[in-house]
mmCIF file of C-alpha atoms in Angstrom:
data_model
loop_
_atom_site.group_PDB
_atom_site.id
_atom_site.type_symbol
_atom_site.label_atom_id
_atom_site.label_comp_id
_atom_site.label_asym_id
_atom_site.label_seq_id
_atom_site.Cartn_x
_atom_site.Cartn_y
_atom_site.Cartn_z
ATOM 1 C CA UNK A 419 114.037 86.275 31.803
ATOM 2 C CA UNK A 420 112.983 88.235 28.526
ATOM 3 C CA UNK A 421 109.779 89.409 26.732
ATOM 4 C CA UNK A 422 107.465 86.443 25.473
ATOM 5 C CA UNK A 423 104.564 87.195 22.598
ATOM 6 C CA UNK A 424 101.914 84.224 23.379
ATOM 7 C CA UNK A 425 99.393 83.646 20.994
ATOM 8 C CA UNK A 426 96.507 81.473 22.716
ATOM 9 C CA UNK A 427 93.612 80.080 20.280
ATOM 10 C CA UNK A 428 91.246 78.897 23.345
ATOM 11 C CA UNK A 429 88.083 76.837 23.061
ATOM 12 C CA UNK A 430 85.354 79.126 23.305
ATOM 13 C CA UNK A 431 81.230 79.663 23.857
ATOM 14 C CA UNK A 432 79.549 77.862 20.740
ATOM 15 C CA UNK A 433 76.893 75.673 19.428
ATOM 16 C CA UNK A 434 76.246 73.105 20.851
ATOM 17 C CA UNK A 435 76.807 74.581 23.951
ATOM 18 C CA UNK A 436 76.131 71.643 26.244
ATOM 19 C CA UNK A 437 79.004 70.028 24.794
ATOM 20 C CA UNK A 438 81.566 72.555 25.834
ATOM 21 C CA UNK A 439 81.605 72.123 29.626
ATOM 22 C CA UNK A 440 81.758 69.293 31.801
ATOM 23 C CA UNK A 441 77.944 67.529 33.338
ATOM 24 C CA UNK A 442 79.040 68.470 36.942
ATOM 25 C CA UNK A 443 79.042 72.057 35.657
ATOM 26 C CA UNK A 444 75.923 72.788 35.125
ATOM 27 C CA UNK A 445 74.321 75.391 37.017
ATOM 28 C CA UNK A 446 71.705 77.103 34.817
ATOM 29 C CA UNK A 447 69.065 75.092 34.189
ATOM 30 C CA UNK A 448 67.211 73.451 32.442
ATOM 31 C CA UNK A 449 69.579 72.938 29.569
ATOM 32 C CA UNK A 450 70.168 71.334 26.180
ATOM 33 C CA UNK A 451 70.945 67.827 25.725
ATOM 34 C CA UNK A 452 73.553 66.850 23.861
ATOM 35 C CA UNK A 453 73.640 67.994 20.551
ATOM 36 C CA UNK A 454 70.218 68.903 20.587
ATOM 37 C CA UNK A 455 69.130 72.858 18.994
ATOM 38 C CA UNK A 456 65.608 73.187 19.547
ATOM 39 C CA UNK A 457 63.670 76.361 19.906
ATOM 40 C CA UNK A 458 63.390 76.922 23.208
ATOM 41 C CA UNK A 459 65.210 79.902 24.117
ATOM 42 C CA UNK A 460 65.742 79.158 27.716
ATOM 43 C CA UNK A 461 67.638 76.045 27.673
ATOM 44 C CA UNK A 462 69.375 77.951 25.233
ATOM 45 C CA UNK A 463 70.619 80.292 27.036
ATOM 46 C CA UNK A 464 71.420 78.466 30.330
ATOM 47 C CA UNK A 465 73.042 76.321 27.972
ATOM 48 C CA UNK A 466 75.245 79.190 27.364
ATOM 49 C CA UNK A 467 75.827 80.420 30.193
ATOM 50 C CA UNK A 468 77.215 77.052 31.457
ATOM 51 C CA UNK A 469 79.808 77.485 28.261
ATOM 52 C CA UNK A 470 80.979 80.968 29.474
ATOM 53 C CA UNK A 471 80.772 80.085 33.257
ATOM 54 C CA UNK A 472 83.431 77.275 32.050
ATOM 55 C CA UNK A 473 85.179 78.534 29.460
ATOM 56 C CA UNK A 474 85.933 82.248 30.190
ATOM 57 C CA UNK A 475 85.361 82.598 34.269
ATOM 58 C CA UNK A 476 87.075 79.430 35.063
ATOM 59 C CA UNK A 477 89.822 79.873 32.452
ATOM 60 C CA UNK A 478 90.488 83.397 33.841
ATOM 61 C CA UNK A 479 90.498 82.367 37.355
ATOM 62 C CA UNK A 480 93.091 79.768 36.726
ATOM 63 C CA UNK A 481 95.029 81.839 34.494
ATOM 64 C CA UNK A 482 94.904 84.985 36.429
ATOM 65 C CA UNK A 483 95.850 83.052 39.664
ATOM 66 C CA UNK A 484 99.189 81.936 38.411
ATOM 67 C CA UNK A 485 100.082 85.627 36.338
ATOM 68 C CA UNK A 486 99.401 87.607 39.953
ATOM 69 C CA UNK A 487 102.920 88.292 40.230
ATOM 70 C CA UNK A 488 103.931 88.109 36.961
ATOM 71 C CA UNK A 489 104.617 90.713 34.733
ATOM 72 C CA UNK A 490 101.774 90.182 32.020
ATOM 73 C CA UNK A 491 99.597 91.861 29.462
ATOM 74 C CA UNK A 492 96.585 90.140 28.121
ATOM 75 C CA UNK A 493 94.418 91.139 25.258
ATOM 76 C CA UNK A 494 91.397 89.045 25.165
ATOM 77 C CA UNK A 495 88.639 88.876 22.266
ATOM 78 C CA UNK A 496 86.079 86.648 20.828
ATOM 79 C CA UNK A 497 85.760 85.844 16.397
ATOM 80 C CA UNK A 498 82.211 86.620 17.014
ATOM 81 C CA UNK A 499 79.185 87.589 19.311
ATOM 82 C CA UNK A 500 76.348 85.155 19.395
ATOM 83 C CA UNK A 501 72.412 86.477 18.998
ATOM 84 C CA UNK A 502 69.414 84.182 20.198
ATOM 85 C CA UNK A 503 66.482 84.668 17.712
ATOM 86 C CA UNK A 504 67.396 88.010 16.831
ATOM 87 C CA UNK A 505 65.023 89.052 13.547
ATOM 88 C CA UNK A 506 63.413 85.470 14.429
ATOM 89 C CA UNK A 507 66.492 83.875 13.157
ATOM 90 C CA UNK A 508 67.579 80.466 14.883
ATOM 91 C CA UNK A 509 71.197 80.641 13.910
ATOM 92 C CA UNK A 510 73.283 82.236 17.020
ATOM 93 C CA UNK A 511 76.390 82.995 14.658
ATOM 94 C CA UNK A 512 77.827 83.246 10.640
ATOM 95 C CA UNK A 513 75.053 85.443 9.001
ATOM 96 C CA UNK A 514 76.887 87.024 6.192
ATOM 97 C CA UNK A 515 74.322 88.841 5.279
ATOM 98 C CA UNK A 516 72.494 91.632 7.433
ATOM 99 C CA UNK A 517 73.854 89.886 10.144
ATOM 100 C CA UNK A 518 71.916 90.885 13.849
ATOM 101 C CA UNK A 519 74.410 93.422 15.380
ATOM 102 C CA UNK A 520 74.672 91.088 18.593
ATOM 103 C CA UNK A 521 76.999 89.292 16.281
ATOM 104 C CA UNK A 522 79.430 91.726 16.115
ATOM 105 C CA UNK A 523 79.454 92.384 19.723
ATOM 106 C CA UNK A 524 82.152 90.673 21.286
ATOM 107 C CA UNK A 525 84.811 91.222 24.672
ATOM 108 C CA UNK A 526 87.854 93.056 23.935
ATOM 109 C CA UNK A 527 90.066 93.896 27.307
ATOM 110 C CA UNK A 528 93.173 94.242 28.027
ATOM 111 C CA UNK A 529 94.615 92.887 31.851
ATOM 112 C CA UNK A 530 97.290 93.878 33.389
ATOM 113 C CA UNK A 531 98.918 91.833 36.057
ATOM 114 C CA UNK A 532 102.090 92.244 38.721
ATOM 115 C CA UNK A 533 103.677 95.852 37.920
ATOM 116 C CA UNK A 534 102.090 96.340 35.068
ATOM 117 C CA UNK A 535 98.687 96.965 36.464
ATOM 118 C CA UNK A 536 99.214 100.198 38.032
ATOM 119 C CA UNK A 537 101.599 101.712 35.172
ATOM 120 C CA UNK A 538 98.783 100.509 32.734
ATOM 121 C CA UNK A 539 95.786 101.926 35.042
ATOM 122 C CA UNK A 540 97.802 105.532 35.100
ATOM 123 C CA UNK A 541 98.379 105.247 31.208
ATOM 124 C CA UNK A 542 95.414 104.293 29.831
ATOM 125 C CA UNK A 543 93.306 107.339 29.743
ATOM 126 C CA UNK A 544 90.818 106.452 27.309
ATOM 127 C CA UNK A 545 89.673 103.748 28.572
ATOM 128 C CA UNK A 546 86.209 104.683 29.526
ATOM 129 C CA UNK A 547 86.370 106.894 26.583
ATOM 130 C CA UNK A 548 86.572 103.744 23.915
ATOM 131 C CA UNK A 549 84.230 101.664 25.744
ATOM 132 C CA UNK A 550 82.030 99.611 23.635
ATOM 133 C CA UNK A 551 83.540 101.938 20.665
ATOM 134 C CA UNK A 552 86.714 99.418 19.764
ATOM 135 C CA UNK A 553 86.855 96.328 17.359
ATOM 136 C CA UNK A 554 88.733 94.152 16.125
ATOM 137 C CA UNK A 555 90.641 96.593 13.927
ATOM 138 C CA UNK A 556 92.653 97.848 17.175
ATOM 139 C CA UNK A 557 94.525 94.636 18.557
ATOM 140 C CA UNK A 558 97.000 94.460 15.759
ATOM 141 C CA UNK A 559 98.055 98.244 16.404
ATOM 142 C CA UNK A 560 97.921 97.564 19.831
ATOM 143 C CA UNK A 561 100.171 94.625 20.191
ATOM 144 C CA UNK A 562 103.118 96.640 17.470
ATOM 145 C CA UNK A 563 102.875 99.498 20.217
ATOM 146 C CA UNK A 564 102.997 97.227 23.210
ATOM 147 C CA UNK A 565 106.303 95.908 21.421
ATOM 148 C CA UNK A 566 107.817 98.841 21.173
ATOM 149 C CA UNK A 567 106.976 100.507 17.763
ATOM 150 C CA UNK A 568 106.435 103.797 17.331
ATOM 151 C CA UNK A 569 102.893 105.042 17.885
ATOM 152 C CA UNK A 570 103.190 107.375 15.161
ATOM 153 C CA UNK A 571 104.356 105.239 12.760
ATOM 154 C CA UNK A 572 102.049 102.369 13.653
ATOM 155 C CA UNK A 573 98.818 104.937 13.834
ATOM 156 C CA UNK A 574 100.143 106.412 9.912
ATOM 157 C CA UNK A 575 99.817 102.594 8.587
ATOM 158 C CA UNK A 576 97.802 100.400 11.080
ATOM 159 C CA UNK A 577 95.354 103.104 12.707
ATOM 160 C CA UNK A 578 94.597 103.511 16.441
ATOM 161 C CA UNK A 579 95.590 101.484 19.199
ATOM 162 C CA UNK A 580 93.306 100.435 22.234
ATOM 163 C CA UNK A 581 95.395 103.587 24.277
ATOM 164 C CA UNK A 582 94.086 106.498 21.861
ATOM 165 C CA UNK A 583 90.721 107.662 21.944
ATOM 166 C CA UNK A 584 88.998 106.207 18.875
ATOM 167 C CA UNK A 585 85.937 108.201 18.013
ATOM 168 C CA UNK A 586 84.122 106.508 15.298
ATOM 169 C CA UNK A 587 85.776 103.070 15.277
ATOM 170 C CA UNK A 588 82.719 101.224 14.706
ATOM 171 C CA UNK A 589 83.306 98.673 12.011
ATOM 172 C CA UNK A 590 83.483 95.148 11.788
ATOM 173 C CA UNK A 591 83.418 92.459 8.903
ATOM 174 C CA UNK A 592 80.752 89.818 8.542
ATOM 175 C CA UNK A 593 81.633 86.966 6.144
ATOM 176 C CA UNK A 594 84.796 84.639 6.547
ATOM 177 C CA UNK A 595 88.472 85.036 6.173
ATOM 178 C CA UNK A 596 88.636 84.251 2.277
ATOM 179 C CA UNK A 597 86.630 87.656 1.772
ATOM 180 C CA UNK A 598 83.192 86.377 1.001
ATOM 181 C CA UNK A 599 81.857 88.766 2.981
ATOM 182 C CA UNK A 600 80.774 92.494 3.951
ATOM 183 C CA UNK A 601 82.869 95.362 4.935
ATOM 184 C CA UNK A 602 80.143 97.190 7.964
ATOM 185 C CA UNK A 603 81.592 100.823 9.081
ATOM 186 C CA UNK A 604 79.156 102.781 11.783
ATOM 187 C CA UNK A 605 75.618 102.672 11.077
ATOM 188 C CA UNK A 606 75.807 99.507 10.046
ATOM 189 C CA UNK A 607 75.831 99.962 6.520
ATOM 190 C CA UNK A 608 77.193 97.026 4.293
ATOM 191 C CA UNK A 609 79.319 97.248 1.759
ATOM 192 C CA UNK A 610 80.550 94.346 -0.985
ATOM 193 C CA UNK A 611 84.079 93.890 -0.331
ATOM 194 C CA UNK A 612 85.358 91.209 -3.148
#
């Protein structure tokens, strides 16, 4: 009967991939074998592709099956993107250093379900606008307006939300929470943060 904030830590697409779905989903083939990271950039891949077939598409259908009617807003996003021999590096994921842009690519969406998909549709005019433009940096501003803040006062301290056009809000961090990492704004250009 009121407002609910859910906060949903989900398993998602990593190495080893094979491990993340269940044998009688395997479509892509051929594939890893358990536990097994070889060089072979197929089975790799259909590998992955399993893991996402699994772990986003059939999460979403399930989810979005039982929220039809529901009054929901979800903001989905991933800790990191995944590259496959990118710079003829084996390692999909955690490069701190000159990491391959693919991973800092990751989704970020926001679905709308029951009422609020048509009031959301109407509102959000930037939407093509910010496409492939966002990161990370806009879900925390986005979930204070979605509460109710001001979106004044949350663009003064927090920045742009996912609603406002966002013009040069390329940036991410590569590195780990404790701040052993790089600060990366546009171009790509790192920058020690300590």
């Amino acid at each position: 009967p009121q407002s609910v904030f859910v906060y949903v830590n989900k398993v998602g697409a990593h190495f080893h991939y094979q491990n993340r779905y269940p044998k009688d989903q395997t479509h892509f083939r051929p594939t890893l074998d358990q536990n097994e990271w070889v060089n072979d950039q197929n089975r790799i891949l259909n590998s992955y592709y399993n893991t996402i077939r699994w772990n986003v598409d059939s999460f979403f259908q399930y989810l979005l099956k039982r929220l039809e009617k529901k009054d929901s807003l979800i903001l989905y996003t991933s800790d990191h993107g995944q590259s496959f021999f990118d710079k003829g590096l084996v390692s999909p994921t955690g490069i701190v250093i000159n990491p391959p842009k693919a991973q800092a690519n990751v989704p970020l969406f926001l679905i709308a379900t029951g009422s609020y998909d048509s009031s959301f549709r109407k509102q959000n005019i930037y939407a093509k606008c910010n496409q492939n433009k966002l990161s990370h940096f806009v879900i925390f501003p986005t979930i204070l307006q979605l509460m109710g803040y001001e979106k004044n006062q949350v663009q003064k301290f927090y920045g742009k939300s996912i609603f406002e056009k966002n013009e040069n809000a390329r940036k991410f961090i590569s590195g780990n929470l404790f701040g052993r990492g790089f600060f990366y704004k546009n171009n790509f250009v790192g920058k020690g943060i300590r």
